[in-house]
Amino acid sequence: MRRDDDISGSLDWATIFLFMALVTLGWLNIFAAIYDETANQTIWDLSLSSGRQLMFIAASAVIVIAIIIIDVRFYETFAYLFYGLILIMLFLVPLIGKEVGGNKAWIGIGSFGVQPSEFAKFITALAVAKYIGSVGFKMDNLRNQAMLFLMIGLPIIFIQLQKDTGTALVFTSFILVFYREGMSPFILIVGICAATIFVLTLLIPNQLYLHAGIALTLAGLIYFGKKKFKRIAILTIGALLISGVIESVDYVVNNVLKPHQQNRVKVLVNPDIDPLGVGWNVTQSKIAIGSGGFFGKGFLKGTQTKFDFVPKQSTDFIFCTIGEEFGWFGSLVVVALFIALMLRVVFLAERQKSRFARSYGYSVACILFFHFAINIGMTIGLFPVIGIPLPFFSYGGSSLWAFTILLFILLKLDAHRGEMLQRI
Amino acid sequence: MNEGRREVLQLVFVLVGIIFLVKLFFIQVLDNKYAELADSNAILRQVEYPFRGLITDRHGKLIVFNTPEYDVTVILKDVKGFDSAKFCSVFEIAREELRKRFKEMKARREFSSVKPTLFIDQLSNEDFAKIQDRLDEFSGFYIEARTTRAYSTHALANALGYISEISKDKLAKDESKIYKQGDYIGQSGIESFYEEQLRGKRGVQFKLRNVKGIEKGSFKNGAYDTLSVPGQDLISGIDLDLQQYGEMLMRGKSGSIAAIEPSSGEVLALVSGPSYDPTLLTGKNYSSNFRLISNDSMKPLFNRPLMAQYRPGSIFKIAQAMTALQEGVITPETRFRCDKTIIGCHAGHDNLDLRGAIANSCNPYFFNVLRKMINKNVSASPFEDSRIGLAEWSKHINSFGFGSRLGIDLPNEKEGLIPTPAYYDRAYNNRPWKFSNIYSIAIGEGENLVVPIQMANFAATIANRGYYVIPHLIKSIGKDGKPLPQYTERHYTTIDSSYFRIAVDAMQEVVETGTGQYRARLADIVVCGKTGTVQNDPFPAHSVFIAFAPRENPKIAISVYVEDAGQGARAAASIASLMIEKYLFGKTKRQFIEDYVLVGKFLD
């Protein structure tokens, strides 16, 4: 094995540039979000989120160096060990953790708190990648599939116990990785169909129309397709199942979802219900972004975020500051940077020689995508309010470090891709 | 086996990005709604109400000024831990009342739990002092200060007018867009006529505020802010002492006093009886008091000096005399017998000349004067001849300011009536008429109607020997300012000023030896006056007197009307002479006349 003395030459600098751009923009926007004109403040002030975020950024630089120095085999070798440890921590958090903002997701170390659930993302990614890359793994093997779902299911369950639904949902993004690695698209299609029908049911008050639509589709499929008994039977059963789902939506909304979750779904369907109550977050978020215009109001010139009309304006709703102060143009830049980063990560993943590294790369891309889609979608009213951060932008050490580690392990793997055993 | 899956994922990533950008383009660039909502979120429009102009009397004494008044508003959303018992004791209201107020407030259509809503209005300065220190114990309750009108006097109510909230009607018609709902506007009197000068200009400040409503500095460094401009102060020609004295004299009587400085047209006093106390129509009890006053059977809101129309009575004889002299149909030496066959008269005289006829108010004399004026035999037809004569006559009479609004600086002035040929055509349904149909106008009865302010103006015209300046209450807009331009101009009558000398002589004789001698005469100065007794069957006649003094360089011209008080020589002459005395000497020395007026038994 070749000792690589000049690792910087083999790091993917395009990704690092995108990373730095996003982190810097995030830092500036955190300052803009909390900026108070009447107080004499600077962006460096450690009593402000912006100052602390700068500290977190400096710490992540240290983390990056550590990741690069550590032997590349370390990550794959200890993936299961870490996975076990993080599961124990996730299990312990509800018992010994401290509560911050309604979620018991923090473990305190001195005055500092970290969220194990944030770190569970890259650790699960490593473990899943290791499993997929292991000898004898076959995606169409049901046992293997079940194992994968168990690996993402356990963190989901533990994190859900911390009442952190948003982070728990992030782990569903691994399904996209499984799809890339050969899982049948059936489960994705069923999931998307179920979600679509769920939303349609909420949007269309008279469910008779939906049932009629399904019946028509069924009739069409039977009439134009092959008229085999088995096919007709499957189609009919499928249609009946979908009708059953429709009938169950009300039950799910009213009985399974908690009241605040019900409200978030209802607000999505009808943004104008109760704009001062449950609709406040989305209404104010859209006002802040929508008031930005084409070029925005200018850095530190926004009124909606810095005057606290938008809640959680430096964490989950950080995109509001971008929308308000930099307008559509600024949003375009940020969206483009994210898309570029995700496509670059896919590109890196595809050039990996090991299945482990490739799966890991896709995990990075899909986790980023999930955060990006849910977070921005939430601020502009396309998704229900689910509290997850915008990667590299949102204020917070745990989140920033977890994403940094997630991304730079991939860069480290990529830098050593030539040394990896081929197991495809 | 997994071909195309990479591309599917890449496509999904890009597609989601594009969906976001399209949605963002809609809400950020295409839809202005959000920008407006953001402004209404963060920009607070604070109106700074200007001070309304003050009104002083001619010597600089304050008559109308502003006093602070406080509204208590509530933002229901901010009310926390409300202690109703404590609230009731601090604000001194009953528990029932509190409950009712909450209920009424919530029932209002514009009610919103996040906006300040009026809860208690118009706390006086004293009431505010009681609650001021304890207001912070009640979260969600706020004080809004504004000013209301206050008065240094209980007099002059009808001339001053009052202010009140602008009506929906007026608001809809206001094309200047100056007024907003809830604004106060002058509703009558000077407050209404000089609204434009008094109101000043509102200032607006745009403040940034955060989600809790706390101010965070000015919007765009105050680029759109305007300062409020206070209204202009008005200096009136009113002599407040004289006004108050006049109101005291008129107490318990129905009628009016109008006093004018002849040379300038400035109104010195404008008394309307019965009147009301202007302080009643300000502050908290405005609505209930207004209802009381406007329903009063004595009509205290009826501004008699401007709105009451009377027949002019004998005073008109002076105008008749001058018109006849101007037309050349008589000379001062012309005599007529006091022939009572057509028109009645009082005894004690016969075959007088013009001066004597005025001094003794001889009715047949002026019957003959009018006949000579109307029928000058310029036409063979008596009807046509009367038309021509009457047209000339009314032209002269109108030049004294009769028959049309003088244009005083108060609203609701009446025009009176001086008949013209067209008027009689209408009255007689276009059937022919001639002198014998209309002669009662000769002695100021018949169809003639005048308004007391016109009569005072008439006295001023004679005092000026031939011209008048439109009577006006405000002599200066702003300190050391000018009156409105129309109040600086002299209006000359169609009568030569030499004929006025005859009228002046006659009026002096009225006071010194004629009908007015007993009560109207003053010791040290020459008063010129004329009595009038206006028939008012079946009720007692109205007592009327006009006068000016001193004879040379007159300082005051006055008309006095006392309704149902009989002869002009009694009530009206007494009041007029007391007013003249008060104005010229600052006090009155004739206690017996004053007592006579105050007791008010004029008909005995």
Short mmCIF file of N, CA and C in Angstrom, two decimals, chain B residues 421-534:
data_model
loop_
_atom_site.label_atom_id
_atom_site.label_comp_id
_atom_site.label_asym_id
_atom_site.label_seq_id
_atom_site.Cartn_x
_atom_site.Cartn_y
_atom_site.Cartn_z
N PRO B 421 -89.26 93.23 -7.99
CA PRO B 421 -90.44 92.99 -8.85
C PRO B 421 -90.66 91.51 -9.09
N ALA B 422 -89.59 90.78 -9.31
CA ALA B 422 -89.73 89.34 -9.56
C ALA B 422 -90.37 88.66 -8.36
N TYR B 423 -90.00 89.11 -7.16
CA TYR B 423 -90.57 88.49 -5.96
C TYR B 423 -92.08 88.67 -5.92
N TYR B 424 -92.55 89.92 -6.21
CA TYR B 424 -94.00 90.16 -6.16
C TYR B 424 -94.72 89.45 -7.29
N ASP B 425 -94.04 89.32 -8.44
CA ASP B 425 -94.66 88.54 -9.54
C ASP B 425 -94.98 87.14 -9.06
N ARG B 426 -94.00 86.56 -8.37
CA ARG B 426 -94.22 85.21 -7.84
C ARG B 426 -95.30 85.23 -6.78
N ALA B 427 -95.22 86.23 -5.88
CA ALA B 427 -96.16 86.28 -4.77
C ALA B 427 -97.58 86.47 -5.26
N TYR B 428 -97.75 87.26 -6.33
CA TYR B 428 -99.09 87.51 -6.87
C TYR B 428 -99.40 86.60 -8.04
N ASN B 429 -98.64 85.55 -8.18
CA ASN B 429 -98.90 84.59 -9.25
C ASN B 429 -98.97 85.24 -10.62
N ASN B 430 -98.07 86.18 -10.84
CA ASN B 430 -98.00 86.91 -12.12
C ASN B 430 -99.23 87.77 -12.43
N ARG B 431 -100.08 87.94 -11.43
CA ARG B 431 -101.14 88.95 -11.62
C ARG B 431 -100.52 90.31 -11.36
N PRO B 432 -101.08 91.40 -11.93
CA PRO B 432 -100.45 92.71 -11.74
C PRO B 432 -100.53 93.19 -10.29
N TRP B 433 -99.54 93.95 -9.91
CA TRP B 433 -99.51 94.55 -8.58
C TRP B 433 -98.98 95.96 -8.71
N LYS B 434 -99.32 96.82 -7.76
CA LYS B 434 -98.81 98.19 -7.78
C LYS B 434 -98.59 98.67 -6.37
N PHE B 435 -98.25 99.93 -6.21
CA PHE B 435 -97.83 100.45 -4.92
C PHE B 435 -98.81 100.11 -3.81
N SER B 436 -100.09 100.22 -4.11
CA SER B 436 -101.08 100.02 -3.06
C SER B 436 -101.05 98.59 -2.50
N ASN B 437 -100.46 97.67 -3.27
CA ASN B 437 -100.34 96.29 -2.77
C ASN B 437 -99.14 96.11 -1.85
N ILE B 438 -98.16 96.98 -1.95
CA ILE B 438 -96.87 96.66 -1.32
C ILE B 438 -96.43 97.72 -0.31
N TYR B 439 -97.30 98.68 0.02
CA TYR B 439 -96.80 99.83 0.76
C TYR B 439 -96.33 99.51 2.18
N SER B 440 -96.70 98.35 2.72
CA SER B 440 -96.27 98.11 4.11
C SER B 440 -94.75 97.97 4.25
N ILE B 441 -94.06 97.75 3.13
CA ILE B 441 -92.60 97.72 3.23
C ILE B 441 -92.06 99.11 3.57
N ALA B 442 -92.90 100.14 3.43
CA ALA B 442 -92.46 101.50 3.70
C ALA B 442 -91.96 101.66 5.14
N ILE B 443 -92.62 101.00 6.06
CA ILE B 443 -92.25 101.19 7.46
C ILE B 443 -91.54 99.94 8.02
N GLY B 444 -90.97 99.15 7.11
CA GLY B 444 -90.19 98.00 7.57
C GLY B 444 -91.03 96.82 7.95
N GLU B 445 -92.30 96.86 7.59
CA GLU B 445 -93.11 95.66 7.82
C GLU B 445 -93.28 94.95 6.48
N GLY B 446 -94.37 94.19 6.34
CA GLY B 446 -94.59 93.53 5.05
C GLY B 446 -93.61 92.42 4.81
N GLU B 447 -93.14 92.32 3.55
CA GLU B 447 -92.34 91.17 3.15
C GLU B 447 -90.88 91.25 3.56
N ASN B 448 -90.44 92.45 3.92
CA ASN B 448 -89.02 92.58 4.27
C ASN B 448 -88.61 91.64 5.39
N LEU B 449 -87.42 91.10 5.23
CA LEU B 449 -86.83 90.34 6.34
C LEU B 449 -85.36 90.72 6.46
N VAL B 450 -84.94 90.93 7.69
CA VAL B 450 -83.51 91.19 7.90
C VAL B 450 -83.01 90.30 9.03
N VAL B 451 -81.71 90.21 9.08
CA VAL B 451 -81.05 89.39 10.09
C VAL B 451 -80.33 90.37 11.02
N PRO B 452 -80.27 90.11 12.32
CA PRO B 452 -79.65 91.06 13.25
C PRO B 452 -78.25 91.52 12.83
N ILE B 453 -77.45 90.62 12.29
CA ILE B 453 -76.09 91.03 11.92
C ILE B 453 -76.14 92.05 10.79
N GLN B 454 -77.16 91.93 9.90
CA GLN B 454 -77.31 92.92 8.83
C GLN B 454 -77.67 94.27 9.42
N MET B 455 -78.47 94.25 10.50
CA MET B 455 -78.86 95.50 11.13
C MET B 455 -77.67 96.17 11.82
N ALA B 456 -76.83 95.37 12.45
CA ALA B 456 -75.62 95.93 13.06
C ALA B 456 -74.72 96.50 11.98
N ASN B 457 -74.63 95.76 10.86
CA ASN B 457 -73.84 96.22 9.73
C ASN B 457 -74.41 97.52 9.17
N PHE B 458 -75.75 97.63 9.20
CA PHE B 458 -76.42 98.84 8.73
C PHE B 458 -76.02 100.03 9.63
N ALA B 459 -76.03 99.79 10.95
CA ALA B 459 -75.61 100.85 11.88
C ALA B 459 -74.16 101.24 11.61
N ALA B 460 -73.32 100.23 11.33
CA ALA B 460 -71.92 100.51 11.04
C ALA B 460 -71.77 101.30 9.76
N THR B 461 -72.62 101.00 8.77
CA THR B 461 -72.57 101.71 7.48
C THR B 461 -72.88 103.18 7.67
N ILE B 462 -73.91 103.44 8.52
CA ILE B 462 -74.25 104.85 8.78
C ILE B 462 -73.11 105.51 9.58
N ALA B 463 -72.56 104.76 10.54
CA ALA B 463 -71.45 105.30 11.32
C ALA B 463 -70.28 105.66 10.43
N ASN B 464 -70.05 104.85 9.40
CA ASN B 464 -68.96 105.10 8.45
C ASN B 464 -69.36 106.10 7.37
N ARG B 465 -70.57 106.56 7.43
CA ARG B 465 -71.10 107.51 6.43
C ARG B 465 -70.98 106.94 5.02
N GLY B 466 -71.41 105.70 4.87
CA GLY B 466 -71.56 105.25 3.48
C GLY B 466 -70.86 103.96 3.07
N TYR B 467 -70.13 103.35 3.91
CA TYR B 467 -69.54 102.07 3.50
C TYR B 467 -69.53 101.11 4.69
N TYR B 468 -69.33 99.85 4.34
CA TYR B 468 -69.13 98.87 5.41
C TYR B 468 -68.04 97.88 4.99
N VAL B 469 -67.44 97.31 5.99
CA VAL B 469 -66.53 96.17 5.78
C VAL B 469 -67.30 94.96 6.28
N ILE B 470 -67.30 93.89 5.51
CA ILE B 470 -68.10 92.72 5.90
C ILE B 470 -67.74 92.34 7.34
N PRO B 471 -68.74 92.21 8.18
CA PRO B 471 -68.45 91.86 9.57
C PRO B 471 -67.72 90.52 9.64
N HIS B 472 -66.72 90.45 10.51
CA HIS B 472 -65.97 89.20 10.64
C HIS B 472 -65.46 89.07 12.06
N LEU B 473 -65.36 87.83 12.52
CA LEU B 473 -64.93 87.60 13.90
C LEU B 473 -63.42 87.52 14.02
N ILE B 474 -62.77 87.06 12.97
CA ILE B 474 -61.33 86.83 13.08
C ILE B 474 -60.59 87.97 12.41
N LYS B 475 -59.86 88.74 13.20
CA LYS B 475 -59.16 89.89 12.65
C LYS B 475 -57.75 89.54 12.22
N SER B 476 -57.25 88.40 12.69
CA SER B 476 -55.89 88.04 12.31
C SER B 476 -55.73 86.52 12.33
N ILE B 477 -55.23 86.00 11.22
CA ILE B 477 -54.92 84.58 11.17
C ILE B 477 -53.44 84.46 11.48
N GLY B 478 -53.14 83.86 12.58
CA GLY B 478 -51.75 83.84 13.04
C GLY B 478 -51.47 85.14 13.77
N LYS B 479 -50.40 85.16 14.54
CA LYS B 479 -50.04 86.36 15.28
C LYS B 479 -49.60 87.42 14.28
N ASP B 480 -50.04 88.64 14.48
CA ASP B 480 -49.72 89.75 13.58
C ASP B 480 -50.07 89.43 12.13
N GLY B 481 -51.10 88.64 11.95
CA GLY B 481 -51.49 88.29 10.58
C GLY B 481 -52.59 89.22 10.09
N LYS B 482 -53.26 88.75 9.08
CA LYS B 482 -54.33 89.54 8.47
C LYS B 482 -55.61 88.74 8.53
N PRO B 483 -56.73 89.40 8.39
CA PRO B 483 -57.95 88.62 8.22
C PRO B 483 -57.99 88.07 6.81
N LEU B 484 -58.96 87.24 6.52
CA LEU B 484 -59.13 86.77 5.14
C LEU B 484 -59.31 87.99 4.23
N PRO B 485 -58.85 87.91 2.99
CA PRO B 485 -58.82 89.10 2.12
C PRO B 485 -60.18 89.79 1.95
N GLN B 486 -61.27 89.01 1.98
CA GLN B 486 -62.57 89.66 1.75
C GLN B 486 -62.96 90.58 2.91
N TYR B 487 -62.23 90.52 4.01
CA TYR B 487 -62.60 91.33 5.17
C TYR B 487 -61.74 92.59 5.32
N THR B 488 -61.09 92.98 4.23
CA THR B 488 -60.32 94.22 4.31
C THR B 488 -60.89 95.26 3.34
N GLU B 489 -61.87 94.84 2.58
CA GLU B 489 -62.36 95.66 1.47
C GLU B 489 -63.57 96.48 1.93
N ARG B 490 -63.66 97.75 1.48
CA ARG B 490 -64.83 98.56 1.82
C ARG B 490 -65.92 98.38 0.78
N HIS B 491 -67.14 98.22 1.25
CA HIS B 491 -68.27 98.13 0.33
C HIS B 491 -69.08 99.41 0.45
N TYR B 492 -69.13 100.21 -0.63
CA TYR B 492 -69.87 101.47 -0.59
C TYR B 492 -71.31 101.23 -0.99
N THR B 493 -72.20 102.00 -0.37
CA THR B 493 -73.61 101.91 -0.76
C THR B 493 -73.82 102.77 -1.99
N THR B 494 -75.03 102.72 -2.53
CA THR B 494 -75.34 103.54 -3.71
C THR B 494 -75.81 104.95 -3.31
N ILE B 495 -75.69 105.23 -2.00
CA ILE B 495 -76.17 106.52 -1.48
C ILE B 495 -74.98 107.46 -1.30
N ASP B 496 -75.15 108.72 -1.70
CA ASP B 496 -74.09 109.72 -1.50
C ASP B 496 -73.82 109.88 -0.01
N SER B 497 -72.55 110.06 0.33
CA SER B 497 -72.23 110.11 1.75
C SER B 497 -72.83 111.35 2.41
N SER B 498 -73.17 112.41 1.62
CA SER B 498 -73.78 113.60 2.22
C SER B 498 -75.14 113.29 2.83
N TYR B 499 -75.87 112.32 2.24
CA TYR B 499 -77.18 111.98 2.78
C TYR B 499 -77.06 111.25 4.11
N PHE B 500 -75.88 110.62 4.32
CA PHE B 500 -75.69 109.92 5.59
C PHE B 500 -75.66 110.90 6.75
N ARG B 501 -75.15 112.12 6.46
CA ARG B 501 -75.11 113.13 7.52
C ARG B 501 -76.51 113.38 8.07
N ILE B 502 -77.49 113.42 7.17
CA ILE B 502 -78.88 113.64 7.59
C ILE B 502 -79.35 112.49 8.47
N ALA B 503 -78.97 111.23 8.05
CA ALA B 503 -79.36 110.07 8.84
C ALA B 503 -78.72 110.13 10.22
N VAL B 504 -77.44 110.52 10.25
CA VAL B 504 -76.73 110.61 11.53
C VAL B 504 -77.39 111.62 12.44
N ASP B 505 -77.71 112.78 11.87
CA ASP B 505 -78.39 113.83 12.66
C ASP B 505 -79.69 113.29 13.24
N ALA B 506 -80.45 112.60 12.36
CA ALA B 506 -81.75 112.10 12.79
C ALA B 506 -81.59 111.08 13.91
N MET B 507 -80.58 110.22 13.78
CA MET B 507 -80.37 109.18 14.79
C MET B 507 -79.91 109.79 16.11
N GLN B 508 -79.14 110.88 16.00
CA GLN B 508 -78.75 111.57 17.24
C GLN B 508 -79.98 112.13 17.93
N GLU B 509 -80.89 112.66 17.11
CA GLU B 509 -82.10 113.26 17.66
C GLU B 509 -82.99 112.20 18.32
N VAL B 510 -82.99 110.97 17.71
CA VAL B 510 -83.77 109.88 18.30
C VAL B 510 -83.35 109.67 19.74
N VAL B 511 -82.03 109.66 19.96
CA VAL B 511 -81.52 109.37 21.30
C VAL B 511 -81.69 110.58 22.22
N GLU B 512 -81.50 111.79 21.65
CA GLU B 512 -81.49 112.95 22.54
C GLU B 512 -82.88 113.46 22.84
N THR B 513 -83.77 113.44 21.84
CA THR B 513 -85.10 114.00 22.11
C THR B 513 -86.22 113.08 21.66
N GLY B 514 -85.91 112.05 20.90
CA GLY B 514 -86.97 111.23 20.31
C GLY B 514 -87.32 110.02 21.12
N THR B 515 -87.66 108.92 20.42
CA THR B 515 -88.18 107.72 21.06
C THR B 515 -87.19 107.08 22.02
N GLY B 516 -85.89 107.29 21.76
CA GLY B 516 -84.92 106.55 22.57
C GLY B 516 -84.32 107.35 23.70
N GLN B 517 -84.84 108.52 23.98
CA GLN B 517 -84.10 109.43 24.83
C GLN B 517 -83.89 108.94 26.25
N TYR B 518 -84.86 108.27 26.81
CA TYR B 518 -84.78 107.96 28.24
C TYR B 518 -83.67 106.96 28.55
N ARG B 519 -83.63 105.86 27.79
CA ARG B 519 -82.70 104.79 28.19
C ARG B 519 -81.41 104.74 27.36
N ALA B 520 -81.44 105.32 26.14
CA ALA B 520 -80.29 105.12 25.27
C ALA B 520 -79.23 106.19 25.44
N ARG B 521 -79.60 107.30 26.06
CA ARG B 521 -78.66 108.42 26.11
C ARG B 521 -77.55 108.15 27.12
N LEU B 522 -76.34 108.58 26.76
CA LEU B 522 -75.21 108.47 27.69
C LEU B 522 -74.73 109.87 28.02
N ALA B 523 -74.13 110.00 29.18
CA ALA B 523 -73.78 111.33 29.68
C ALA B 523 -72.68 112.01 28.87
N ASP B 524 -71.59 111.30 28.58
CA ASP B 524 -70.41 112.00 28.07
C ASP B 524 -70.21 111.91 26.57
N ILE B 525 -70.96 111.03 25.91
CA ILE B 525 -70.74 110.92 24.47
C ILE B 525 -72.07 110.94 23.74
N VAL B 526 -71.96 111.27 22.45
CA VAL B 526 -73.15 111.36 21.63
C VAL B 526 -73.44 109.99 21.04
N VAL B 527 -74.60 109.43 21.38
CA VAL B 527 -75.03 108.14 20.84
C VAL B 527 -76.06 108.41 19.75
N CYS B 528 -75.91 107.74 18.61
CA CYS B 528 -76.91 107.85 17.56
C CYS B 528 -77.62 106.50 17.46
N GLY B 529 -78.93 106.52 17.45
CA GLY B 529 -79.64 105.24 17.45
C GLY B 529 -80.98 105.34 16.78
N LYS B 530 -81.64 104.19 16.71
CA LYS B 530 -83.00 104.17 16.17
C LYS B 530 -83.73 102.98 16.80
N THR B 531 -84.91 103.29 17.30
CA THR B 531 -85.73 102.22 17.88
C THR B 531 -86.50 101.50 16.80
N GLY B 532 -86.89 100.27 17.11
CA GLY B 532 -87.79 99.54 16.22
C GLY B 532 -88.68 98.67 17.07
N THR B 533 -89.94 98.61 16.65
CA THR B 533 -90.87 97.74 17.36
C THR B 533 -91.51 96.88 16.29
N VAL B 534 -91.08 95.62 16.25
CA VAL B 534 -91.47 94.76 15.14
C VAL B 534 -92.71 93.98 15.51
#
